[in-house]
Amino acid sequence: VGTIEYAVRADPGGKPVDVIDAPRRLWICVYSPDRENDREVVMNTALGLLAAVSDARSPRVRDRELTLWWGEIVDQGEQLRVIGFPQRLLYAVHKILVPLVEFDSRINFGDYEFADTGAMPLVGYDYGRIVAYGDPFAAPADIGGAQLRSAEMRAPSPIAVRRHPMPGLTTTFGPVYSLEGWSDARSSVLDAIYDLTAASSFASLRRMITTDLGITVTQRSGPEFALGRLTAGWLTEAADGDPGCTVGIELRRDMAPELRYVVLAHELAHFVLHFPLLLAAQLVEQASWEMPALENVWHAALAATLPTYEELERNADQLAVNLLIPPRYFPLRQVSAVHSVGGYGPPDPHHLVWHFLQGLFPNTAEQSYSWVNWDEHERRAAAQVAGQLDEDLGGQGLYDRMLGAGLANERGDTAGLQTAVGKAVAQIASSTFDAVTELGGLGPADQAQRAAALIRTSGASTAPHLPRDLSGLAASREILAPQRQADHPPKRLPLVPTRGGRRLIWRSPVREEPAADLATWQAREPERAIVLYREPPPLP
Ligand SMILES: [Zn+2]
């Protein structure tokens, strides 16, 4: 603490620059200035006292490093000054410095967060060597026997926001999720979120997601990759005998570490709220191999019933924000009513949302706010909160989106969206499962006819808007036309890339035949369209 690094670098005035580590806390004397040039007056007094330290008989007093600080602050319009001392000072040294503690009209003293004090290095003492810190543009000089130098402060490392471990779930779930298995897991996750007492950490949330939910969390890079996304594995049979799939969360690798927690919370929210869409999409993807007409029924169902991209995302954000601001704090107006900040009155509850979030984001995490910069703090909060009104999602960063979601929780108007989205998701899933059963019993010609009838009655009018991070709803694949044209929409043959020699060879998850190149597969089944899954989940 208070270590001074003597750099070889010079300031614009040609004086050496000392790099000084800012302490976390400082013991300060606050006074009201009675005269002009009071920094100079304090400095001269301090230099005289440090000379006395250097002249002390006892090496315990002499042999030390010491920085004294000075700053200007404004408290409710009043101009004040602070003189700062190291938190722990040998009594013999303290006794020498007493004239500084009793400076002018002292109005307060005590132990404060360094960031609250607005202090800068005033004078330094290093085993007898005395330094005065001054204007970096001033020419080299001696002041009262001390060398005039410049000080550069190294800020203390950001204060970590206190995180609590994510409470584990009472049972474990997955890894294969049917609708019913998901529904049980969802209740358990919602209970855990409800019990949160503080924001958790990325490691802790990831542990719950991987260990208790059996969802894999992987990191990936790539320029077009979103911050995160939810993925489905191949359809298989869940423990309850129903069709199900595994779930994965992919996170962008090059994100700021603080954001990983927020993005993971958002993707978990998509799982909790929208998994039936993911499962239905995977079911359609695979069932379309044998009944290609199903795909159009699915698109019609999405176009008719799927909430907008914006609604799905806001819905996920409004759940995710509870992992940042625990639900027990809402509504924050109750917290606000019992909370008063240094003579400024109760804070605006909307600004409290901002306060909760700012420490969890990298751009704002290093800023520690307190009574000194409270005005500035409230100005920023007010501006950002006001900026959320009527802002569309496309123009918002992650922080703004979470702020918007927190404000919606504060207003208590998230239930409408929650109900509407929940209903739509359930309806799309059940109509899709029904369509699969119904078309599955028909021959190709009847399938096409029945599918057309289902589309007519769906009331679809517009194209669906899928959230980018529900990528399972739009599988990344390429369809090649069959070699021999059939009457009806052709059945499909799925292929996934597999290792083998220099040429790209393919394996089919639904065929016994060994892996082969594309031409060989096309020759084997000329009447089928070929679906190439270039980035498939691992085969079951
Ligand atoms: Zn999303």
XYZ file of C-alpha atoms and ligand atoms in Angstrom:
541
model
C 0.000 0.000 0.000
C 1.288 3.417 -0.965
C 4.320 2.009 -2.753
C 6.142 4.599 -4.805
C 7.757 3.607 -8.075
C 10.445 5.996 -9.223
C 10.121 6.086 -12.966
C 12.761 7.308 -15.350
C 10.029 9.062 -17.307
C 9.726 12.857 -17.215
C 6.601 15.045 -17.212
C 6.017 17.883 -19.739
C 7.908 20.253 -17.440
C 10.927 17.921 -17.481
C 10.492 16.698 -13.898
C 10.628 13.010 -12.950
C 7.298 11.219 -12.555
C 6.634 8.955 -9.554
C 4.022 6.286 -9.985
C 2.086 5.897 -6.763
C -0.349 3.101 -5.969
C -3.606 4.550 -4.741
C -4.597 2.956 -1.437
C -8.044 1.424 -1.017
C -8.815 3.557 1.993
C -7.442 6.784 3.341
C -7.663 8.426 6.720
C -8.666 12.018 6.000
C -9.080 15.331 7.725
C -11.775 17.445 6.055
C -11.491 21.207 6.452
C -13.025 24.348 5.162
C -10.346 26.540 3.492
C -9.892 30.054 4.947
C -7.226 31.385 2.631
C -5.911 31.607 -0.918
C -3.357 29.083 -2.202
C -4.128 26.732 0.619
C -2.587 23.737 -1.178
C 0.746 25.565 -1.096
C 0.298 26.394 2.561
C -0.570 22.790 3.436
C 2.333 21.557 1.336
C 4.842 23.829 3.094
C 3.545 22.729 6.474
C 3.725 19.066 5.394
C 7.283 19.434 4.064
C 8.367 20.917 7.374
C 6.806 18.030 9.276
C 8.402 15.425 6.988
C 11.747 17.085 7.618
C 11.049 16.478 11.298
C 10.316 12.814 10.518
C 13.618 12.581 8.672
C 15.420 14.200 11.634
C 13.875 11.834 14.176
C 16.321 9.974 16.399
C 14.579 6.636 16.177
C 15.113 4.638 12.974
C 11.579 3.222 13.476
C 10.312 6.722 12.745
C 12.858 7.692 10.066
C 13.018 4.520 8.028
C 9.754 4.418 6.217
C 7.801 5.314 3.107
C 4.958 7.732 3.465
C 2.687 9.673 1.109
C 0.448 12.495 2.259
C -2.511 13.401 0.107
C -4.543 16.488 -0.611
C -7.797 17.019 -2.497
C -10.744 19.285 -3.150
C -14.306 18.082 -2.802
C -17.735 19.643 -3.047
C -20.290 18.554 -0.504
C -23.782 19.890 -1.113
C -22.400 22.988 -2.764
C -19.756 23.670 -0.115
C -16.107 23.737 -1.209
C -14.059 21.571 1.134
C -10.496 20.296 1.293
C -9.090 17.033 2.525
C -5.652 16.106 3.794
C -5.105 12.372 3.565
C -2.923 10.139 5.723
C -2.035 6.474 5.477
C -4.579 4.384 7.320
C -2.072 2.937 9.751
C 0.522 5.262 11.106
C 3.028 4.660 13.881
C 1.979 6.777 16.856
C 5.359 8.572 16.986
C 4.891 9.614 13.330
C 1.279 10.576 13.899
C 2.400 12.840 16.735
C 4.762 14.693 14.396
C 2.013 15.149 11.808
C -0.620 16.409 14.271
C -0.492 20.026 13.010
C -1.918 18.759 9.703
C -4.774 16.976 11.426
C -5.678 20.191 13.178
C -5.479 22.250 10.053
C -7.679 25.359 9.746
C -11.355 24.865 10.443
C -11.435 21.133 10.614
C -14.987 19.879 10.178
C -14.559 16.134 10.091
C -12.090 13.332 9.988
C -12.238 9.617 9.579
C -11.504 6.592 7.503
C -12.889 6.687 3.946
C -12.900 4.817 0.677
C -10.065 6.342 -1.295
C -12.376 7.053 -4.230
C -14.523 9.214 -1.949
C -11.736 11.547 -1.008
C -10.779 13.056 -4.360
C -7.217 13.103 -3.024
C -3.992 13.338 -5.025
C -0.427 12.902 -3.748
C 0.824 16.078 -2.051
C 4.200 15.138 -0.603
C 6.190 11.951 -0.384
C 8.742 10.635 2.077
C 11.036 7.743 1.262
C 13.643 6.854 3.860
C 14.680 10.463 4.377
C 14.186 11.651 0.835
C 11.411 14.259 0.638
C 9.447 15.011 -2.518
C 6.840 17.652 -3.281
C 4.295 16.840 -5.952
C 3.246 19.626 -8.247
C 1.899 20.731 -11.584
C 3.336 18.487 -14.324
C 3.907 21.580 -16.498
C 5.974 23.397 -13.877
C 9.740 23.643 -14.339
C 12.020 21.582 -12.068
C 12.538 23.316 -8.725
C 13.271 22.829 -5.072
C 10.536 23.637 -2.609
C 11.497 24.029 1.009
C 14.433 21.683 0.526
C 12.387 19.035 -1.293
C 12.602 18.103 -4.949
C 9.529 19.002 -6.978
C 8.266 16.034 -8.987
C 5.048 14.829 -10.661
C 2.877 12.046 -9.340
C 0.969 9.585 -11.405
C -1.561 7.437 -9.583
C -2.142 3.825 -10.275
C -5.775 3.131 -9.473
C -6.523 0.327 -7.047
C -7.695 -2.814 -8.827
C -11.489 -2.747 -9.252
C -13.387 -3.782 -6.199
C -15.029 -7.085 -6.962
C -18.818 -7.059 -6.749
C -19.844 -9.470 -4.060
C -21.182 -12.638 -5.684
C -22.940 -15.502 -4.030
C -22.788 -19.105 -5.143
C -25.773 -20.185 -7.151
C -27.855 -22.440 -4.917
C -27.777 -25.914 -6.454
C -30.966 -27.545 -7.671
C -32.675 -30.085 -5.427
C -32.517 -32.789 -8.102
C -30.501 -33.223 -11.257
C -32.115 -33.096 -14.691
C -31.333 -33.934 -18.305
C -29.234 -34.491 -20.237
C -32.046 -35.541 -22.608
C -35.064 -33.269 -22.252
C -38.608 -34.204 -23.171
C -41.371 -31.616 -22.690
C -42.206 -33.076 -19.306
C -38.587 -33.356 -18.154
C -38.078 -29.734 -19.175
C -41.162 -28.644 -17.261
C -39.800 -30.203 -14.024
C -36.354 -28.669 -14.556
C -37.926 -25.298 -15.262
C -39.754 -25.217 -11.902
C -36.569 -26.155 -10.101
C -34.544 -23.417 -11.845
C -37.232 -20.826 -11.123
C -37.153 -21.828 -7.426
C -33.376 -21.428 -7.365
C -33.605 -17.984 -8.972
C -36.280 -16.992 -6.481
C -33.934 -17.958 -3.622
C -30.997 -15.884 -4.879
C -29.675 -13.323 -2.429
C -27.131 -11.712 -4.757
C -25.821 -11.972 -8.282
C -23.896 -15.205 -8.715
C -20.664 -15.761 -10.604
C -20.109 -17.201 -14.065
C -18.308 -20.253 -12.646
C -21.072 -20.917 -10.158
C -23.898 -20.511 -12.679
C -22.070 -22.674 -15.200
C -21.604 -25.366 -12.558
C -25.344 -25.423 -11.861
C -26.160 -25.535 -15.583
C -23.715 -28.315 -16.423
C -23.927 -30.425 -13.250
C -27.575 -30.060 -12.252
C -29.165 -29.507 -15.665
C -26.821 -31.613 -17.801
C -26.554 -28.777 -20.337
C -23.143 -28.413 -21.954
C -21.592 -24.946 -21.947
C -18.932 -24.392 -24.602
C -17.112 -21.373 -25.925
C -16.662 -20.626 -29.571
C -15.280 -17.915 -31.775
C -16.151 -16.604 -35.180
C -16.925 -13.171 -36.520
C -20.662 -13.673 -37.076
C -21.235 -15.573 -33.893
C -23.679 -13.912 -31.495
C -22.796 -13.449 -27.810
C -24.423 -16.733 -26.978
C -26.905 -19.265 -28.279
C -28.926 -22.271 -27.286
C -28.532 -25.437 -29.358
C -30.398 -28.740 -29.539
C -28.827 -32.156 -30.032
C -30.240 -34.986 -32.157
C -33.671 -36.233 -31.188
C -33.628 -39.285 -28.984
C -35.717 -40.932 -26.317
C -35.839 -39.199 -22.923
C -35.983 -41.092 -19.610
C -39.805 -40.887 -19.646
C -39.965 -42.534 -23.085
C -41.031 -39.324 -24.868
C -38.977 -37.774 -27.632
C -36.334 -35.454 -26.297
C -33.011 -33.860 -27.082
C -29.875 -32.707 -25.340
C -29.309 -28.976 -24.916
C -26.143 -26.941 -25.281
C -25.213 -23.338 -24.646
C -22.493 -21.774 -26.749
C -20.833 -18.574 -25.618
C -18.653 -16.229 -27.573
C -15.049 -16.776 -26.553
C -13.744 -13.225 -26.797
C -16.251 -11.587 -24.443
C -15.247 -9.489 -21.448
C -15.287 -11.880 -18.458
C -18.029 -9.922 -16.675
C -20.340 -10.325 -19.652
C -20.107 -14.117 -19.649
C -22.302 -14.292 -16.566
C -24.924 -12.015 -18.089
C -24.967 -13.852 -21.424
C -25.126 -17.252 -19.710
C -28.061 -16.015 -17.604
C -29.817 -14.875 -20.788
C -29.320 -18.231 -22.519
C -30.511 -20.088 -19.421
C -33.617 -17.902 -19.549
C -34.198 -18.960 -23.185
C -34.011 -22.589 -22.063
C -36.418 -22.070 -19.160
C -38.918 -20.113 -21.268
C -38.562 -21.338 -24.838
C -37.246 -24.909 -24.844
C -40.445 -26.370 -26.413
C -39.679 -24.326 -29.551
C -36.199 -25.804 -29.680
C -37.481 -29.348 -29.253
C -40.282 -28.870 -31.806
C -37.763 -27.430 -34.282
C -35.495 -30.432 -33.854
C -38.446 -32.807 -34.192
C -39.504 -31.103 -37.438
C -35.943 -31.100 -38.743
C -35.606 -34.855 -38.314
C -39.194 -35.850 -39.131
C -38.884 -33.914 -42.425
C -36.385 -36.537 -43.629
C -39.318 -38.894 -44.117
C -42.144 -36.320 -44.414
C -40.744 -33.208 -46.108
C -44.198 -31.566 -46.259
C -43.974 -31.096 -42.473
C -41.464 -28.298 -42.815
C -43.978 -25.955 -44.444
C -46.534 -26.720 -41.729
C -43.918 -25.749 -39.152
C -43.067 -22.505 -40.928
C -46.749 -21.662 -41.123
C -47.193 -22.365 -37.397
C -44.254 -20.080 -36.586
C -45.515 -17.350 -38.888
C -48.980 -17.527 -37.345
C -48.120 -17.882 -33.662
C -44.459 -17.170 -32.896
C -44.055 -13.941 -30.904
C -41.784 -11.364 -32.508
C -38.028 -11.531 -32.102
C -38.255 -8.538 -29.779
C -40.886 -10.181 -27.562
C -38.878 -13.403 -27.208
C -35.723 -11.500 -26.354
C -37.385 -9.170 -23.852
C -39.072 -12.166 -22.278
C -35.666 -13.848 -21.819
C -34.077 -10.615 -20.542
C -36.837 -10.111 -17.975
C -36.115 -13.501 -16.453
C -32.327 -13.188 -16.814
C -32.209 -9.865 -14.981
C -33.331 -11.720 -11.835
C -29.938 -13.425 -11.854
C -28.390 -9.944 -11.697
C -30.837 -8.276 -9.329
C -32.349 -10.934 -7.057
C -36.156 -11.016 -7.245
C -36.465 -10.349 -3.520
C -35.383 -6.732 -4.078
C -38.284 -5.949 -6.361
C -40.030 -3.614 -6.176
C -37.035 -1.431 -5.441
C -39.310 1.441 -4.363
C -39.607 -0.380 -1.034
C -35.829 -0.505 -0.722
C -35.706 3.133 -1.756
C -38.156 4.171 0.959
C -35.868 2.983 3.760
C -32.699 4.167 2.104
C -31.331 7.666 2.297
C -28.026 8.705 0.834
C -26.000 11.420 2.578
C -28.551 14.207 2.603
C -29.790 13.557 -0.954
C -33.037 11.972 0.121
C -34.322 8.572 -0.961
C -32.891 7.493 -4.315
C -35.118 7.098 -7.338
C -35.996 3.356 -7.466
C -35.303 3.373 -11.204
C -31.816 4.576 -10.468
C -31.387 1.741 -7.972
C -31.847 -0.697 -10.851
C -28.982 1.093 -12.535
C -26.904 0.888 -9.342
C -27.420 -2.853 -9.061
C -26.367 -3.460 -12.632
C -23.469 -1.067 -13.079
C -21.072 -3.155 -11.002
C -21.781 -6.244 -13.088
C -20.683 -4.753 -16.397
C -17.084 -4.170 -17.481
C -17.427 -0.564 -18.656
C -18.807 0.569 -15.360
C -17.441 -1.966 -12.867
C -14.341 0.053 -12.050
C -16.326 3.112 -11.047
C -17.003 3.271 -7.379
C -19.641 5.811 -6.547
C -20.245 7.440 -3.232
C -21.146 10.704 -1.636
C -18.415 12.696 -3.346
C -19.534 11.973 -6.883
C -23.155 11.246 -6.089
C -24.393 14.130 -8.248
C -22.507 12.818 -11.263
C -23.709 9.320 -10.509
C -27.353 10.333 -10.410
C -26.969 12.350 -13.596
C -25.660 9.296 -15.436
C -28.321 7.047 -13.952
C -31.054 9.496 -14.921
C -29.754 9.837 -18.464
C -29.466 6.100 -19.023
C -32.801 5.314 -17.425
C -34.519 7.985 -19.538
C -32.762 6.595 -22.607
C -34.556 3.279 -22.145
C -37.968 4.713 -22.879
C -39.133 3.819 -26.391
C -35.775 2.340 -27.307
C -35.963 -0.581 -29.699
C -33.919 -3.685 -29.031
C -31.729 -3.394 -32.111
C -30.157 -0.171 -30.877
C -29.411 -1.486 -27.397
C -26.303 -3.016 -25.914
C -26.475 -5.834 -23.416
C -26.304 -3.411 -20.511
C -29.175 -1.316 -21.847
C -31.257 -4.426 -22.405
C -30.725 -5.579 -18.828
C -31.488 -2.088 -17.596
C -34.693 -2.111 -19.639
C -35.617 -5.534 -18.240
C -34.889 -4.392 -14.666
C -37.077 -1.333 -15.165
C -39.892 -3.551 -16.472
C -39.569 -5.714 -13.324
C -39.701 -2.577 -11.209
C -42.871 -1.416 -12.948
C -44.269 -4.919 -12.478
C -45.494 -5.114 -16.057
C -43.749 -8.277 -17.240
C -46.645 -10.674 -16.613
C -48.517 -9.847 -19.832
C -45.561 -10.643 -22.059
C -44.724 -13.715 -19.982
C -48.245 -15.111 -20.397
C -48.505 -14.311 -24.100
C -45.119 -15.835 -24.952
C -45.701 -18.883 -22.743
C -49.043 -19.576 -24.435
C -47.627 -19.164 -27.942
C -44.668 -21.446 -27.190
C -46.924 -24.178 -25.790
C -49.328 -23.875 -28.706
C -46.626 -24.122 -31.364
C -45.108 -27.177 -29.639
C -48.403 -29.042 -29.278
C -49.597 -28.295 -32.820
C -46.219 -29.464 -34.142
C -46.330 -32.733 -32.197
C -49.897 -33.257 -33.469
C -48.901 -32.571 -37.074
C -46.026 -35.067 -36.852
C -48.383 -37.769 -35.567
C -51.040 -36.970 -38.158
C -48.744 -36.811 -41.214
C -46.767 -39.814 -40.016
C -49.742 -42.103 -40.698
C -50.170 -40.969 -44.315
C -48.589 -41.865 -47.658
C -46.566 -39.184 -49.564
C -49.466 -37.855 -51.666
C -51.841 -37.598 -48.697
C -49.107 -36.011 -46.607
C -48.701 -33.173 -49.091
C -52.461 -32.646 -49.284
C -52.995 -32.706 -45.527
C -50.026 -30.378 -44.995
C -51.537 -27.870 -47.426
C -54.824 -28.004 -45.485
C -53.021 -27.453 -42.162
C -51.209 -24.435 -43.598
C -54.467 -22.932 -44.913
C -56.097 -23.157 -41.478
C -53.068 -21.863 -39.566
C -53.773 -18.251 -40.487
C -50.101 -17.592 -41.235
C -49.499 -14.291 -42.912
C -46.004 -13.024 -42.126
C -42.608 -14.637 -42.036
C -41.382 -15.598 -38.540
C -38.586 -13.631 -36.869
C -36.292 -15.991 -35.059
C -33.932 -14.775 -32.353
C -30.378 -15.298 -33.518
C -29.510 -17.185 -30.359
C -32.304 -19.742 -30.764
C -30.336 -21.125 -33.646
C -31.829 -24.588 -33.213
C -34.987 -23.175 -34.779
C -33.197 -22.802 -38.071
C -30.786 -25.682 -38.460
C -27.656 -24.795 -40.400
C -27.740 -27.180 -43.317
C -27.766 -27.347 -47.067
C -30.252 -29.357 -49.158
C -29.181 -30.863 -52.478
C -31.874 -31.823 -55.014
C -32.283 -35.544 -55.705
C -30.588 -37.096 -58.761
C -33.894 -38.478 -59.987
C -37.004 -36.274 -59.729
C -40.106 -37.711 -57.960
C -43.719 -36.493 -58.054
C -43.956 -35.413 -54.454
C -41.582 -33.344 -52.351
C -38.633 -35.745 -52.140
C -37.726 -37.540 -48.952
C -34.343 -36.623 -47.519
C -31.151 -38.344 -46.572
C -29.262 -36.633 -43.712
C -25.453 -36.653 -43.853
C -22.911 -35.442 -41.347
C -19.191 -34.925 -42.008
C -16.830 -37.503 -40.608
C -13.091 -37.941 -40.510
C -11.402 -39.871 -43.301
C -8.406 -39.213 -45.531
C -8.030 -36.096 -47.631
C -11.526 -36.028 -49.104
C -14.561 -34.896 -47.192
C -16.603 -37.989 -46.419
C -20.087 -38.245 -44.972
C -21.958 -40.533 -42.669
C -25.712 -40.830 -42.304
C -27.232 -40.990 -38.832
C -30.097 -43.123 -40.235
C -28.204 -45.626 -42.403
C -26.057 -48.637 -41.627
C -23.892 -48.065 -44.710
C -20.324 -46.913 -44.100
C -19.255 -43.324 -44.583
C -18.644 -42.335 -48.189
C -18.180 -39.311 -50.387
C -21.144 -37.321 -51.620
C -21.290 -38.855 -55.101
C -21.443 -42.345 -53.624
C -24.393 -41.413 -51.405
C -26.194 -39.774 -54.347
C -25.706 -42.945 -56.395
C -26.946 -45.110 -53.515
C -30.208 -43.173 -53.069
C -30.868 -41.106 -56.217
C -34.512 -40.360 -55.377
C -33.693 -38.622 -52.054
C -32.686 -35.024 -51.505
C -29.487 -34.857 -49.498
C -29.255 -32.763 -46.344
C -25.721 -31.815 -45.398
C -25.299 -30.857 -41.750
C -21.963 -29.126 -41.783
C -21.929 -28.280 -38.079
C -23.978 -31.016 -36.483
C -24.203 -31.801 -32.799
C -22.342 -35.036 -31.975
C -24.246 -38.164 -32.980
C -26.078 -39.880 -30.126
Zn -31.667 -14.211 -26.810
